[in-house]
Coordinates of C-alpha atoms in Angstrom, one line a residue:
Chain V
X1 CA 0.0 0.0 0.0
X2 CA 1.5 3.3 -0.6
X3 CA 1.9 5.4 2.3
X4 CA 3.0 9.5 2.7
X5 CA 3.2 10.7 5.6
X6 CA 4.0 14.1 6.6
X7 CA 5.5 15.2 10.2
X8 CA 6.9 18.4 11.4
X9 CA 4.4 21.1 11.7
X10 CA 3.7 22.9 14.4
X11 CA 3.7 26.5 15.9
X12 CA 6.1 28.9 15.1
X13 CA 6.3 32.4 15.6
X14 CA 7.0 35.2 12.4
X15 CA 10.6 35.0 11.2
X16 CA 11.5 31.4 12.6
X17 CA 12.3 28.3 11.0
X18 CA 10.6 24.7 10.3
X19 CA 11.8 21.1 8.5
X20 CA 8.6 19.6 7.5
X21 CA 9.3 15.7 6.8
X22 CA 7.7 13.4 4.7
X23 CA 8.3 9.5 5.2
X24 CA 7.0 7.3 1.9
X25 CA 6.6 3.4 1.9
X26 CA 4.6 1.4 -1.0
X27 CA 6.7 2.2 -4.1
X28 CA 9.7 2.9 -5.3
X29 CA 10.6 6.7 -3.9
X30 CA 13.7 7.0 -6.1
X31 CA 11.8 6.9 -9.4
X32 CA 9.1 8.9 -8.6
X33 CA 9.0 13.2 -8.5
X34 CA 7.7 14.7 -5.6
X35 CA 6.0 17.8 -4.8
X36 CA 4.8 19.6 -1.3
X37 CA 1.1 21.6 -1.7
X38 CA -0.5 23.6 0.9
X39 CA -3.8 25.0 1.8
X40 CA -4.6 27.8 3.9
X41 CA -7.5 27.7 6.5
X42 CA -10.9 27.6 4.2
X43 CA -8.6 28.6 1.2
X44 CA -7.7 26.8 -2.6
X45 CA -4.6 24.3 -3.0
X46 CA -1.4 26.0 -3.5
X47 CA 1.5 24.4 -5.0
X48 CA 4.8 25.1 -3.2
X49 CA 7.5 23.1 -4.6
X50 CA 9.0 20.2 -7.0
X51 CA 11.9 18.0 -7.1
X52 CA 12.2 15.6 -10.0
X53 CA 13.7 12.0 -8.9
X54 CA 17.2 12.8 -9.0
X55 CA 17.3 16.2 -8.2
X56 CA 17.8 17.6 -11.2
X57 CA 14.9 19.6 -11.6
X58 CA 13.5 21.6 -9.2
X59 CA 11.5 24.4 -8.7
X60 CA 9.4 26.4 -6.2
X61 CA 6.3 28.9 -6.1
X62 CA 7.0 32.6 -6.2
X63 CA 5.6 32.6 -2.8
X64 CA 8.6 31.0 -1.0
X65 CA 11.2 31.2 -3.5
X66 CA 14.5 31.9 -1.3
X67 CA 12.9 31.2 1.7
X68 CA 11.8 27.6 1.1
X69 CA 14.1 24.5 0.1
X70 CA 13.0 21.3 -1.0
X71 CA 15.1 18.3 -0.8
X72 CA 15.2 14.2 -0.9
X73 CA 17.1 11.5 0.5
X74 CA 15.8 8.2 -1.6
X75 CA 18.1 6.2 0.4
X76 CA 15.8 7.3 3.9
X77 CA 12.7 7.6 1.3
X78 CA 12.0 11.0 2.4
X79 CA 11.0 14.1 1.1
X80 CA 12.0 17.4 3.0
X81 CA 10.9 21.1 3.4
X82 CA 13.0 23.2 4.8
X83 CA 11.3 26.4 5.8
X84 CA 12.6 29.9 6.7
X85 CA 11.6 33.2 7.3
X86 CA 8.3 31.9 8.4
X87 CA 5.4 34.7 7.7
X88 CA 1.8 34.5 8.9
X89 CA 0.5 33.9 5.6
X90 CA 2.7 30.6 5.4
X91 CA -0.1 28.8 8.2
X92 CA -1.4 26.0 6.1
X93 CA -1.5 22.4 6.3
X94 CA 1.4 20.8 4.0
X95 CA 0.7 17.9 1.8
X96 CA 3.3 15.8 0.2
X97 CA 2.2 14.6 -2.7
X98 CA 3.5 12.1 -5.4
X99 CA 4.2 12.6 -9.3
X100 CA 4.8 10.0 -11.9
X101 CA 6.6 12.0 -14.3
X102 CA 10.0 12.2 -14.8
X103 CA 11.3 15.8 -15.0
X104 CA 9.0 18.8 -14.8
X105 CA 5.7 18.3 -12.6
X106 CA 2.9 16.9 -13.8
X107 CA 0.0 14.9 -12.1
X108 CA -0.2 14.4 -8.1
X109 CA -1.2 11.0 -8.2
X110 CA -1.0 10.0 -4.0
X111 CA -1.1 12.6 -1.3
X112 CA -0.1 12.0 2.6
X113 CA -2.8 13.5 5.3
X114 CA -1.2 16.8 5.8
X115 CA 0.6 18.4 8.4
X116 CA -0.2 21.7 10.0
X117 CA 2.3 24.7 10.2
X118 CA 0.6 28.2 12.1
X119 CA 2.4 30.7 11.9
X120 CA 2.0 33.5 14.8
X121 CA 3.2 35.4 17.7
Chain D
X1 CA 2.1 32.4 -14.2
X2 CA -0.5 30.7 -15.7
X3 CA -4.1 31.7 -13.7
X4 CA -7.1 28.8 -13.9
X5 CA -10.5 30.3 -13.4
X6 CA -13.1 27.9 -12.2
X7 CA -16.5 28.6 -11.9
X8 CA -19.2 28.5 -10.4
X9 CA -17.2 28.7 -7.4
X10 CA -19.9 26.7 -5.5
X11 CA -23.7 24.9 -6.9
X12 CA -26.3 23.4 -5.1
X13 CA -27.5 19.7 -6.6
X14 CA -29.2 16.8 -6.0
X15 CA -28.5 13.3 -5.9
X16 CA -28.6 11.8 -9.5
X17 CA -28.1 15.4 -11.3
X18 CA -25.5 16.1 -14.1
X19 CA -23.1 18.7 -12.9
X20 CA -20.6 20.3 -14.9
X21 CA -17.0 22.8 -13.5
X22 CA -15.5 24.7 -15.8
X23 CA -11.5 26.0 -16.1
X24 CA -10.6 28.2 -17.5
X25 CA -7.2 29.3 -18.3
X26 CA -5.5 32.3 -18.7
X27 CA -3.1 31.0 -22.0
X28 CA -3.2 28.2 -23.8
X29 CA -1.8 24.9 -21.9
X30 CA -2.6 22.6 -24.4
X31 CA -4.1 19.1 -22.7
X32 CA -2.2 19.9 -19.7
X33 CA -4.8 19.9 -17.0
X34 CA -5.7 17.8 -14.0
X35 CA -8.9 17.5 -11.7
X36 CA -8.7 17.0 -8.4
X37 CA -11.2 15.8 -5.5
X38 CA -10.7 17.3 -2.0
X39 CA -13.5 16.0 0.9
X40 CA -13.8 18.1 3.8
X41 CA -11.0 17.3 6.2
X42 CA -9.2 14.7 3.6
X43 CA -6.4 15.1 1.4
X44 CA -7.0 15.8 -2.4
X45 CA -7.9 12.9 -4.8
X46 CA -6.7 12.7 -8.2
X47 CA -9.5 12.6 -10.5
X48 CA -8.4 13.1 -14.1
X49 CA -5.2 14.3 -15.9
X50 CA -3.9 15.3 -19.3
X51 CA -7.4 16.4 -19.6
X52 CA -9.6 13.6 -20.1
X53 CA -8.0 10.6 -18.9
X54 CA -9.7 8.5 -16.1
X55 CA -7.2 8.0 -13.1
X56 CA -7.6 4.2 -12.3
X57 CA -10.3 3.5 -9.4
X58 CA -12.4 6.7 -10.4
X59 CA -15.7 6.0 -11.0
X60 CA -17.0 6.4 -14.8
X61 CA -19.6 8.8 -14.1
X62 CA -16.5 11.1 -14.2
X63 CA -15.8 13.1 -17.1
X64 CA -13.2 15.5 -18.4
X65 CA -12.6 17.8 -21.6
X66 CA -11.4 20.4 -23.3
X67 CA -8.2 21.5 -24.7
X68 CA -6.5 25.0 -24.7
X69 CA -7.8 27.2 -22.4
X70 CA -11.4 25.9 -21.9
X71 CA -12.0 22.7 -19.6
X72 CA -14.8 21.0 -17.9
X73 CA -15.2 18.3 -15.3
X74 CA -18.7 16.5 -15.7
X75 CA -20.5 14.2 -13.1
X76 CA -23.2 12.5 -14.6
X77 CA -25.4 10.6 -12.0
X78 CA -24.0 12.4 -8.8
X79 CA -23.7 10.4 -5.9
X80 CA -23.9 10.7 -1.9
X81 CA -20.1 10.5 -2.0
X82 CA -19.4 13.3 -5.0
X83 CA -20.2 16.0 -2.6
X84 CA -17.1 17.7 -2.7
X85 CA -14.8 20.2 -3.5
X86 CA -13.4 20.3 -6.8
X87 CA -10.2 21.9 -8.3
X88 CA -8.3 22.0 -11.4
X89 CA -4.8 22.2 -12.2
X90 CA -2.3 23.1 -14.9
X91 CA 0.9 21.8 -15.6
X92 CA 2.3 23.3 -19.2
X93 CA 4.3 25.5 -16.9
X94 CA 6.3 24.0 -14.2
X95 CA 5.4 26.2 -11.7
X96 CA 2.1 24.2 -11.2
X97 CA -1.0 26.7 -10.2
X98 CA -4.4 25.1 -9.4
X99 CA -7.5 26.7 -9.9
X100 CA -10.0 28.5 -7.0
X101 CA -12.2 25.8 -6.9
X102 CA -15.7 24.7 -7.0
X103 CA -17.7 23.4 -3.8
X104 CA -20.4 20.6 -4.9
X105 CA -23.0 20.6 -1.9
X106 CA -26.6 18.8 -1.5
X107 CA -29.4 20.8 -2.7

């Protein structure tokens, strides 16, 4: 059965840092792109970031470009977001999700549960 | 970026209606659009992609078209379990944007 399933949220206050996690069993991680979404409270899906299987491709919303960095380990089969400069309007529950194709993102085919980052003094 | 315009952002229907979303986007992405399924409290469910194609597991009353900028998402024979929120999503550009979506609640 594939399983995503994302750890690391929590409460942080305006300006701090967070390393959201994401922890994949089921299929074969290393041949697979992966991407992070997020949704505000009562808001739309909002992509975040992509990283194609082997790193070579990646890229990231205007949103959290320089702020954000997304990363893989596919010998842990894990997907990371590194998060700085944390603003208010980054509270949103995280999804990893998975993509079959190769290079640039395409389809989110399996997403975890979500985790929830607030951001707020 | 690319913008996706769905609409109507939310519709009223009853069990066994045809309902149709529409997408709208803001250049020309080809066939390069997915539909998603998000329940209340649940993690998005993928639907359709490149348009048109069924994802395996999704029931046929499920529908997709369109190419360009212009898409729809049909459900013929809505069910209990359709009642939803529905979004679409472009990827001709990498830097993926989804659209606003549409809320699908009982009549």
């Amino acid at each position: 059965e594939v399983q995503l399933v994302e750890s690391g949220g929590g409460l942080v206050k305006p300006g701090g840092s967070l390393r959201l996690s994401c922890a994949v069993s089921g299929f074969t991680f290393s041949s697979y792109s992966m991407n992070w979404v997020r949704q505000a409270p009562g808001k739309a899906l909002e992509w975040v970031s992509s990283i194609s299987s082997t790193d070579d491709y990646i890229y990231y919303a205007d949103s959290v470009r320089g702020r954000f960095t997304i990363s893989r380990d596919n010998a842990k089969n894990a997907l990371y977001l590194q998060m700085n400069s944390l603003r208010a309007d980054d509270t949103a529950v995280y999804y990893c999700a998975r993509d079959p194709g190769n290079w640039d993102p395409q389809r989110l085919d399996c997403w975890g549960q979500g985790t929830l980052v607030t951001v707020s003094s | 970026d690319i913008q996706m315009t769905q609409s109507p952002s939310s519709l009223s229907a009853s069990v066994g209606d045809r309902v149709t979303i529409t997408c709208q986007a803001s250049q020309d992405i080809r066939n390069y659009l997915n539909w998603y399924q998000q329940q209340p409290g649940k993690a998005p469910k993928l639907l359709i992609y490149d348009a048109s194609t069924l994802e395996t597991g999704v029931p046929s009353r499920f529908s997709g078209s369109g190419s360009g900028t212009d898409f729809t998402l049909t459900i013929s024979n809505l069910q209990p379990e359709d009642f939803a929120t529905y979004y679409c999503q472009q990827f001709d550009n990498p830097l993926l944007t989804f659209g606003g979506g549409t809320k699908v609640d009982i009549k």
